[in-house]
PDB file of C-alpha atoms in Angstrom:
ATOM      1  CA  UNK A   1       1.345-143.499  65.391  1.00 57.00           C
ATOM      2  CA  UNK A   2      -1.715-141.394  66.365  1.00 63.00           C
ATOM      3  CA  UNK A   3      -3.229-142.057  63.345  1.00 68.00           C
ATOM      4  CA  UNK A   4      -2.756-145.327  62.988  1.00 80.00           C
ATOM      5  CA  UNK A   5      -4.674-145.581  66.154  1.00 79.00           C
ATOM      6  CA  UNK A   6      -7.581-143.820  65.234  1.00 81.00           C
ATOM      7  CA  UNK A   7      -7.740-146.292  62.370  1.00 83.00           C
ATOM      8  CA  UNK A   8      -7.844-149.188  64.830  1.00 81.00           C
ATOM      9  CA  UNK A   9     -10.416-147.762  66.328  1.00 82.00           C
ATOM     10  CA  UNK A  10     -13.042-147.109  63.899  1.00 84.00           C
ATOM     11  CA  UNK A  11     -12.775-150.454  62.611  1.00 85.00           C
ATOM     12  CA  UNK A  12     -13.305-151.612  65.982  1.00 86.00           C
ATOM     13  CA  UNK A  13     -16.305-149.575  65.809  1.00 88.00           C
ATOM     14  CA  UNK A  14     -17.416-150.588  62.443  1.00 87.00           C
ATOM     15  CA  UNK A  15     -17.012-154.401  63.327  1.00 87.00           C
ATOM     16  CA  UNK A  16     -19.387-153.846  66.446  1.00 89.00           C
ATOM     17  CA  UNK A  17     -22.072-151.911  64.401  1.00 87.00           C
ATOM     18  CA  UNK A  18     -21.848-154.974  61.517  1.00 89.00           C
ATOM     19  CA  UNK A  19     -21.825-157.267  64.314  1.00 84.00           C
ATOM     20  CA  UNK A  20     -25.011-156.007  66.182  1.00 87.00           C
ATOM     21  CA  UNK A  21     -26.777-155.484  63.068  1.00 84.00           C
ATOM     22  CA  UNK A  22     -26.123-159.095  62.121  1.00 85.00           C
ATOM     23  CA  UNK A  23     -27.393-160.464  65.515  1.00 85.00           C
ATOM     24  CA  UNK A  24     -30.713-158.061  65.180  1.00 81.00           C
ATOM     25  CA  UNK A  25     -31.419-160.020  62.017  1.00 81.00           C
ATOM     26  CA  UNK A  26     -30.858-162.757  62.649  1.00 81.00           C
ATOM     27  CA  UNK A  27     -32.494-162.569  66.132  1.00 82.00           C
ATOM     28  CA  UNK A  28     -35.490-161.027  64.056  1.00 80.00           C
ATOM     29  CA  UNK A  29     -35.849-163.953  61.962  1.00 78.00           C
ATOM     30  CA  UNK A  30     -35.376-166.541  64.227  1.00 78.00           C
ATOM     31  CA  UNK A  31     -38.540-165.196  66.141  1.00 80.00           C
ATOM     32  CA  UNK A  32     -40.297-165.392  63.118  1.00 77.00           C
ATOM     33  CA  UNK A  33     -39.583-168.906  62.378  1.00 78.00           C
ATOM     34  CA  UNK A  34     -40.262-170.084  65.577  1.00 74.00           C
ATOM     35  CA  UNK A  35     -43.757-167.917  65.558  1.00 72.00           C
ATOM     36  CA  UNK A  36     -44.640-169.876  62.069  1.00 69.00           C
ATOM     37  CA  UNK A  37     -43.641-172.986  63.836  1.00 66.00           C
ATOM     38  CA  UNK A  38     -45.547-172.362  66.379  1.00 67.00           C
ATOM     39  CA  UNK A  39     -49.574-171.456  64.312  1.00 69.00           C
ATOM     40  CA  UNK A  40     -48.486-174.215  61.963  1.00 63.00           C
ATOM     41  CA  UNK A  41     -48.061-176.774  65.121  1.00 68.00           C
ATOM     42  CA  UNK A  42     -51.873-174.990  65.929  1.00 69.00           C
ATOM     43  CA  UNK A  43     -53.250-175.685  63.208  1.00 68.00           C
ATOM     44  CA  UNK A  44     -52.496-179.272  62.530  1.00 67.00           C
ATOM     45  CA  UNK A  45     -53.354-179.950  65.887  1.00 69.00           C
ATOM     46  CA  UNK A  46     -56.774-178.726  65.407  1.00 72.00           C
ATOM     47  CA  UNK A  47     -57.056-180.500  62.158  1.00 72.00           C
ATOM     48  CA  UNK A  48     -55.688-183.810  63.526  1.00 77.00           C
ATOM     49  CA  UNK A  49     -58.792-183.404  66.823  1.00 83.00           C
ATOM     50  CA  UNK A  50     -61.290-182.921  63.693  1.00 89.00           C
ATOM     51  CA  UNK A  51     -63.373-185.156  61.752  1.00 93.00           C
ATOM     52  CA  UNK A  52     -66.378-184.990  60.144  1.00 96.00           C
ATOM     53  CA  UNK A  53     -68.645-187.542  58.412  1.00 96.00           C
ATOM     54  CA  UNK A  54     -71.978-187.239  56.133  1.00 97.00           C
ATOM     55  CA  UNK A  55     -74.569-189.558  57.438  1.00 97.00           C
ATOM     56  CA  UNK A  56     -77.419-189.641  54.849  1.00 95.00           C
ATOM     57  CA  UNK A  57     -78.253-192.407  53.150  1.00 94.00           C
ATOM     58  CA  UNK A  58     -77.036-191.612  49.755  1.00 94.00           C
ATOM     59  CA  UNK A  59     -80.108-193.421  48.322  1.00 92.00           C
ATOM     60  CA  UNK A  60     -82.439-190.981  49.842  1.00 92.00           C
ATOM     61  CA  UNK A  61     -81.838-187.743  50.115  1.00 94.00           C
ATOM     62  CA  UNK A  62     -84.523-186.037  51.673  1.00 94.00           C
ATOM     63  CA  UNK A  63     -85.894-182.776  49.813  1.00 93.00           C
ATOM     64  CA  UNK A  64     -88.610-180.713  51.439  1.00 91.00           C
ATOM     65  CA  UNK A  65     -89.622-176.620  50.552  1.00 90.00           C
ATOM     66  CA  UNK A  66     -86.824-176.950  47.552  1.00 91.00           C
ATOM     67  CA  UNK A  67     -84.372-177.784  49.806  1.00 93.00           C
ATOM     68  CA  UNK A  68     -82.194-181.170  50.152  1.00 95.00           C
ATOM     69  CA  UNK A  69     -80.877-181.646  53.342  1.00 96.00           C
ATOM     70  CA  UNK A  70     -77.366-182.974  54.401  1.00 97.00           C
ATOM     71  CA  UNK A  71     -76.510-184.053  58.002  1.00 98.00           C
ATOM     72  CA  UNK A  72     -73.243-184.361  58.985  1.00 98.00           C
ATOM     73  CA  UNK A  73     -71.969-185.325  62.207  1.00 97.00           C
ATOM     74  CA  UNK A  74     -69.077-184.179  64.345  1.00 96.00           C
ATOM     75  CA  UNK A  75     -66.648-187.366  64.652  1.00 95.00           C
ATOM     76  CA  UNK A  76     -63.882-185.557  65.844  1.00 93.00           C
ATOM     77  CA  UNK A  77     -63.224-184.057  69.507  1.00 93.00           C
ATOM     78  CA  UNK A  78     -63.290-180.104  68.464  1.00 91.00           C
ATOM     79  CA  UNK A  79     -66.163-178.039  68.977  1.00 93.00           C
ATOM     80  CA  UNK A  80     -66.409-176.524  65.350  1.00 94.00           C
ATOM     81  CA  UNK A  81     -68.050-173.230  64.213  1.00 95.00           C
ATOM     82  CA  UNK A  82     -70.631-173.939  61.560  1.00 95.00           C
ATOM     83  CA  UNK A  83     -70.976-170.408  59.983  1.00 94.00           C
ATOM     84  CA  UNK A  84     -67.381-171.685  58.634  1.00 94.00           C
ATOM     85  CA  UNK A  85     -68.634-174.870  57.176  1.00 96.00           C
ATOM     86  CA  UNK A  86     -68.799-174.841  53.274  1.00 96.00           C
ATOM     87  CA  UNK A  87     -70.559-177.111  50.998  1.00 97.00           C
ATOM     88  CA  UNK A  88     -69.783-178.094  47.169  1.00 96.00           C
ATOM     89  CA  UNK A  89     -72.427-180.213  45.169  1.00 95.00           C
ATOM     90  CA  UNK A  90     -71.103-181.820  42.312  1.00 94.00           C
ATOM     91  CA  UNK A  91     -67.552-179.441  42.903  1.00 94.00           C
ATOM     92  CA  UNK A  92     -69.910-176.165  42.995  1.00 93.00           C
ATOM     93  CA  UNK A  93     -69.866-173.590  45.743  1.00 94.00           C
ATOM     94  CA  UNK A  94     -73.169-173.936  47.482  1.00 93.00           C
ATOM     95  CA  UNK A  95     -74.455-170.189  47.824  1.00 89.00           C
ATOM     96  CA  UNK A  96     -76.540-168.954  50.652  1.00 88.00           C
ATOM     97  CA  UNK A  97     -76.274-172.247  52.570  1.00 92.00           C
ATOM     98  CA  UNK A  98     -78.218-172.402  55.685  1.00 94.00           C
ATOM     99  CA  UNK A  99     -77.696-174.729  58.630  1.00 96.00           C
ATOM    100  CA  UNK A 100     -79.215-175.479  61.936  1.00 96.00           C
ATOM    101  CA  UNK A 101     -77.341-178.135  64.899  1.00 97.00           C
ATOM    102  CA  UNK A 102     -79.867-180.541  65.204  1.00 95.00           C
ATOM    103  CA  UNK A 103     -79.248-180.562  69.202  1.00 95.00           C
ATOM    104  CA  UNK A 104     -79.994-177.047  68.950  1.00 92.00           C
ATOM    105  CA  UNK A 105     -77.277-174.034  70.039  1.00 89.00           C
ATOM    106  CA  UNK A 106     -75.128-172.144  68.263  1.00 92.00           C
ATOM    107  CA  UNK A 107     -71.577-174.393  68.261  1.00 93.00           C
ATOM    108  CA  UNK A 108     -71.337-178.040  66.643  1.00 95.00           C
ATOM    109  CA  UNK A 109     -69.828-180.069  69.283  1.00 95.00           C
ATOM    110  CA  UNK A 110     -68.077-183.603  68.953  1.00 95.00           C
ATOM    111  CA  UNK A 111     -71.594-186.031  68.252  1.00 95.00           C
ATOM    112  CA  UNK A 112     -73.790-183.269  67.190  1.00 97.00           C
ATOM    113  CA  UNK A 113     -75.522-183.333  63.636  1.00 97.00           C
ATOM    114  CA  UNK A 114     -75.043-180.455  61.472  1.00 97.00           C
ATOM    115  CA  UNK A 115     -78.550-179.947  59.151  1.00 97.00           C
ATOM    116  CA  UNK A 116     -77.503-178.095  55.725  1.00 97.00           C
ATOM    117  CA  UNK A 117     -79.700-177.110  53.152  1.00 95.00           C
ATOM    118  CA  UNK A 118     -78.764-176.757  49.565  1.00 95.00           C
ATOM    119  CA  UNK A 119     -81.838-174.287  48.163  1.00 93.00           C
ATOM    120  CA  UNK A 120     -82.339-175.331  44.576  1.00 90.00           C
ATOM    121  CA  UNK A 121     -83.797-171.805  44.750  1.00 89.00           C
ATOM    122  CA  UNK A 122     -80.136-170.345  45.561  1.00 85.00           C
ATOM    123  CA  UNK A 123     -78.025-173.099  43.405  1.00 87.00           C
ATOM    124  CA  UNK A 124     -78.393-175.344  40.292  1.00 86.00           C
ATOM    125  CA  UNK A 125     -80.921-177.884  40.354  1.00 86.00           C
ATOM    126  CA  UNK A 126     -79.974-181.495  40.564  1.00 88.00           C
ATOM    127  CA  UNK A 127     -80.918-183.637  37.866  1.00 90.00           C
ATOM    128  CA  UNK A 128     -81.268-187.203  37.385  1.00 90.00           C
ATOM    129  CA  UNK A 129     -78.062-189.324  37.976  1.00 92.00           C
ATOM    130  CA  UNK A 130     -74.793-189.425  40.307  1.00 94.00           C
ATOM    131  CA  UNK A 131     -73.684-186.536  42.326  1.00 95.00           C
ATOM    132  CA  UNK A 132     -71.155-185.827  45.007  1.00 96.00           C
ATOM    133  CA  UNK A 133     -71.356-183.547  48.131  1.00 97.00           C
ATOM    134  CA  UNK A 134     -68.280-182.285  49.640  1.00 97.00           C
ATOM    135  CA  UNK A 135     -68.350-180.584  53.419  1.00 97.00           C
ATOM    136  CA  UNK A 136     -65.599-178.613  54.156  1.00 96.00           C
ATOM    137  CA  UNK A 137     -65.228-177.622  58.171  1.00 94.00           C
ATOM    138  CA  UNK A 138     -63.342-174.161  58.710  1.00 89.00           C
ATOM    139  CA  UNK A 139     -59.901-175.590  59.160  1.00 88.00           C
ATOM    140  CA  UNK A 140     -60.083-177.572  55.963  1.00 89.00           C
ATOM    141  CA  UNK A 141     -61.384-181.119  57.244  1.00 92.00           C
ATOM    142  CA  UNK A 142     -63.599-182.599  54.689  1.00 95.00           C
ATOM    143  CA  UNK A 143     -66.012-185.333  53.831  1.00 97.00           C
ATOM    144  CA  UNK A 144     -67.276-186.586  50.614  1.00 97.00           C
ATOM    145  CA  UNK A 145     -70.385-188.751  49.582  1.00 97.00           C
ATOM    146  CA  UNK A 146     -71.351-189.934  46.638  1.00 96.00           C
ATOM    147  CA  UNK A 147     -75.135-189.587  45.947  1.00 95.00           C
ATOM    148  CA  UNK A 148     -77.862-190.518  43.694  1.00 90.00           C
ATOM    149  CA  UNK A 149     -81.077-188.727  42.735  1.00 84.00           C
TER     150      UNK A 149
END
């Protein structure tokens, strides 16, 4: 009868070790969906108070010191970051891009115009024809324009 006892009891103590294991997994990965909820729900947000929009003419694109510049303005309502601001010409990476905030400081805020230079020092040259420019702001908001030169 003794033995039968002990029995009962270390399945009773087996079922509580399963059980709390169980619950710490569980518990575990419940906190990690709700964290990946939770930077996902960030992010969107930020890209949903984003927006930005190229503003040259796409007739005339001025070129000065073998540089043409681009201005694109802040549309959205996030103050944006422009060292993370990347530029494509004609679906190219555009190496050692500069920029400058035309209202001057070091953050493009919502109506500010971001000045970048594409160096045909630094990059391909353009040649004659149609081209396309794509800015891309840090959290993946883009504009495109189509341009001639």
């Amino acid at each position: 009868m003794s033995g039968e006892s002990i029995t009962h009891l270390l399945f009773f103590i087996a079922a509580i070790v399963i059980a709390v294991s169980v619950i710490g997994v569980v518990t575990t990965n419940t906190q990690s969906i709700t964290a990946s909820y939770g930077m996902g729900s960030k992010s969107l947000a930020d890209q949903l108070k984003t927006d930005i929009t190229i503003i040259n003419d796409p007739a005339a694109i001025p070129f000065s010191n073998s540089n043409y510049s681009f201005f694109v303005k802040n549309t959205g309502k996030s103050i944006l970051d422009p060292s993370t601001v990347n530029m494509f010409v004609d679906g190219n990476y555009t190496t050692n891009l500069t920029y400058s905030v035309m209202e001057g400081g070091t953050f493009w805020s919502p109506t500010y115009v971001l000045r970048l230079n594409y160096s045909i020092l630094n990059n391909p040259a353009l040649s004659s024809g149609d081209h396309t420019v794509r800015v891309v702001a840090g959290n993946g908001v883009f504009d495109t324009m189509a341009f001639r030169k």
